N, CA and C of each residue as an Amber inpcrd file, in Angstrom:
protein
   183
  15.0950000 -18.6440000   2.9510000  14.8900000 -17.5940000   3.9270000
  14.4020000 -16.3120000   3.2570000  14.9160000 -16.0470000   2.0760000
  14.4880000 -14.8620000   1.3470000  13.0240000 -14.9200000   0.9690000
  12.5420000 -16.1370000   0.7060000  11.1300000 -16.3010000   0.3490000
  10.2230000 -15.9210000   1.5070000  10.6340000 -16.2770000   2.7190000
   9.8310000 -15.9660000   3.9080000   9.7580000 -14.4560000   4.1050000
  10.8970000 -13.7840000   3.9370000  10.9210000 -12.3270000   4.0840000
  10.0440000 -11.6680000   3.0270000  10.1280000 -12.1620000   1.8160000
   9.3150000 -11.6030000   0.7340000   7.8320000 -11.8170000   1.0140000
   7.4900000 -12.9960000   1.5140000   6.0870000 -13.2750000   1.8340000
   5.5910000 -12.4040000   2.9800000   6.4330000 -12.1930000   3.9870000
   6.0530000 -11.3280000   5.1070000   5.8550000  -9.8920000   4.6300000
   6.7530000  -9.4300000   3.7700000   6.6520000  -8.0780000   3.2250000
   5.3620000  -7.9380000   2.4120000   5.1010000  -8.9300000   1.5740000
   3.8860000  -8.9110000   0.7600000   2.6430000  -8.9550000   1.6520000
   2.6970000  -9.7580000   2.7090000   1.5790000  -9.8560000   3.6410000
   1.3200000  -8.5060000   4.3130000   2.3860000  -7.8350000   4.7340000
   2.2390000  -6.5210000   5.3620000   1.6580000  -5.5040000   4.3850000
   2.1010000  -5.5460000   3.1400000   1.5660000  -4.6370000   2.1230000
   0.0800000  -4.8970000   1.8910000  -0.2950000  -6.1610000   1.8520000
  -1.7060000  -6.5050000   1.6620000  -2.5490000  -6.0500000   2.8490000
  -2.0110000  -6.1800000   4.0420000  -2.7260000  -5.7090000   5.2330000
  -2.9470000  -4.1990000   5.1700000  -1.9200000  -3.4700000   4.7290000
  -2.0470000  -2.0200000   4.5920000  -3.1080000  -1.6690000   3.5550000
  -3.1160000  -2.3950000   2.4430000  -4.1070000  -2.1410000   1.3930000
  -5.5150000  -2.4210000   1.8910000  -5.6740000  -3.5210000   2.6360000
  -6.9890000  -3.8570000   3.1930000  -7.4390000  -2.7720000   4.1650000
  -6.5300000  -2.3090000   4.9860000  -6.8510000  -1.2500000   5.9380000
  -7.2910000   0.0200000   5.2080000  -6.5580000   0.3890000   4.1670000
  -6.9070000   1.5890000   3.4040000  -8.2470000   1.4120000   2.6950000
  -8.4860000   0.2410000   2.1280000  -9.7640000  -0.0180000   1.4680000
 -10.9200000   0.0310000   2.4580000 -10.6980000  -0.4480000   3.6650000
 -11.7330000  -0.3880000   4.6980000 -12.0590000   1.0600000   5.0440000
 -11.0290000   1.8880000   5.1660000 -11.2430000   3.3080000   5.4470000
 -11.9980000   3.9710000   4.3020000 -11.6040000   3.6580000   3.0710000
 -12.2790000   4.2250000   1.9060000 -13.7410000   3.7980000   1.8610000
 -13.9980000   2.5430000   2.1750000 -15.3620000   2.0270000   2.1660000
 -16.2150000   2.7330000   3.2140000 -15.6630000   2.9350000   4.4040000
 -16.3960000   3.6510000   5.4540000 -16.6930000   5.0780000   5.0200000
 -15.7310000   5.6970000   4.3680000 -15.9290000   7.0600000   3.8720000
 -17.0480000   7.0990000   2.8350000 -17.0640000   6.1230000   1.9390000
 -18.1230000   6.0490000   0.9370000 -19.4820000   5.8140000   1.5820000
 -19.5180000   4.9990000   2.6240000 -20.7750000   4.7560000   3.3260000
 -21.2900000   6.0390000   3.9630000 -20.3900000   6.8210000   4.5520000
 -20.7940000   8.0890000   5.1510000 -21.3360000   9.0420000   4.0930000
 -20.6570000   9.0990000   2.9450000 -21.1370000   9.9510000   1.8570000
 -22.5000000   9.4880000   1.3730000 -22.6820000   8.1820000   1.2480000
 -23.9570000   7.6330000   0.8030000 -25.0590000   7.9720000   1.8030000
 -24.7630000   7.8720000   3.0840000 -25.7470000   8.2050000   4.1110000
 -26.1340000   9.6810000   4.0410000 -25.1490000  10.5530000   3.8260000
 -25.4310000  11.9850000   3.7170000 -26.2990000  12.2770000   2.4990000
 -25.9820000  11.6470000   1.3770000 -26.7680000  11.8490000   0.1570000
 -28.1800000  11.3270000   0.3500000 -28.3180000  10.1700000   0.9830000
 -29.6450000   9.5980000   1.2300000 -30.4630000  10.5210000   2.1240000
 -29.8330000  11.1090000   3.1260000 -30.5440000  12.0290000   4.0200000
 -30.9880000  13.2770000   3.2600000 -30.1160000  13.8010000   2.4010000
 -30.4900000  14.9710000   1.6020000 -31.6550000  14.6480000   0.6810000
 -31.6350000  13.4700000   0.0730000 -32.7340000  13.0570000  -0.8060000
 -34.0260000  12.9230000  -0.0180000 -33.9200000  12.3690000   1.1700000
 -35.0990000  12.1890000   2.0190000 -35.7110000  13.5420000   2.3770000
 -34.8650000  14.4840000   2.7550000 -35.3430000  15.8250000   3.1020000
 -35.9550000  16.4930000   1.8750000 -35.2900000  16.3740000   0.7460000
 -35.7950000  16.9850000  -0.4860000 -37.1410000  16.3890000  -0.8710000
 -37.2350000  15.0690000  -0.8580000 -38.4830000  14.4200000  -1.2510000
 -39.6060000  14.7190000  -0.2750000 -39.2920000  14.8110000   1.0040000
 -40.3390000  15.1010000   1.9810000 -40.8920000  16.5050000   1.7770000
 -40.0860000  17.3970000   1.2280000 -40.5840000  18.7480000   0.9650000
 -41.4100000  18.7950000  -0.3220000 -41.2510000  17.8100000  -1.1920000
 -41.9710000  17.7910000  -2.4630000 -43.2610000  16.9770000  -2.4120000
 -43.3350000  16.0110000  -1.5150000 -44.5230000  15.1640000  -1.4210000
 -45.5710000  15.8960000  -0.5940000 -46.7770000  16.0260000  -1.1160000
 -47.8080000  16.7320000  -0.3390000 -48.1540000  15.9510000   0.9290000
 -48.3740000  16.7030000   2.0070000 -48.7370000  16.0240000   3.2420000
 -50.2480000  15.7770000   3.2730000 -50.7140000  15.1420000   4.3130000
 -52.1170000  14.7360000   4.4020000 -53.0550000  15.9400000   4.3970000
 -52.6660000  17.0360000   5.0370000 -53.5180000  18.2310000   5.0720000
 -53.6840000  18.8310000   3.6780000 -52.6140000  18.8480000   2.9080000
 -52.6990000  19.3640000   1.5450000 -53.6430000  18.5190000   0.7080000
 -53.5600000  17.2210000   0.8430000 -54.4190000  16.3210000   0.0780000
 -55.8680000  16.5000000   0.5000000 -56.1140000  16.6530000   1.8020000
 -57.4770000  16.8520000   2.2920000 -58.0400000  18.1660000   1.7650000
 -57.2320000  19.2170000   1.7470000 -57.6700000  20.5060000   1.2300000
 -58.0880000  20.3810000  -0.2330000 -57.2810000  19.6990000  -1.0260000
 -57.6250000  19.5090000  -2.4310000 -58.8950000  18.6790000  -2.5620000
 -59.0400000  17.6910000  -1.7250000 -60.2220000  16.8340000  -1.7670000
 -61.4740000  17.6320000  -1.4260000 -61.3850000  18.4970000  -0.4260000
 -62.5370000  19.3200000  -0.0390000 -62.9240000  20.2790000  -1.1560000
 -61.9510000  20.7270000  -1.9040000 -62.2320000  21.6490000  -2.9970000
 -63.0320000  21.0040000  -4.1140000 -62.9350000  19.7090000  -4.2690000
 -63.6510000  19.0230000  -5.3390000 -64.9700000  18.4150000  -4.8840000
 -65.2250000  18.4040000  -3.5790000 -66.4790000  17.8240000  -3.0730000
 -67.6480000  18.7500000  -3.2640000
């Protein structure tokens, strides 16, 4: 009988750990999404747009 109680206790602890790991994983995903968005915004400001490229092209023609 003691073995069953110990197994149930261990099972509950594992469920709690899985739940916490799931929350941590979701938090990491949110952080990753925020970082990816910041990188996207940063890179879009650094990459010349089509008008800039056309202007440079006209200057060399």
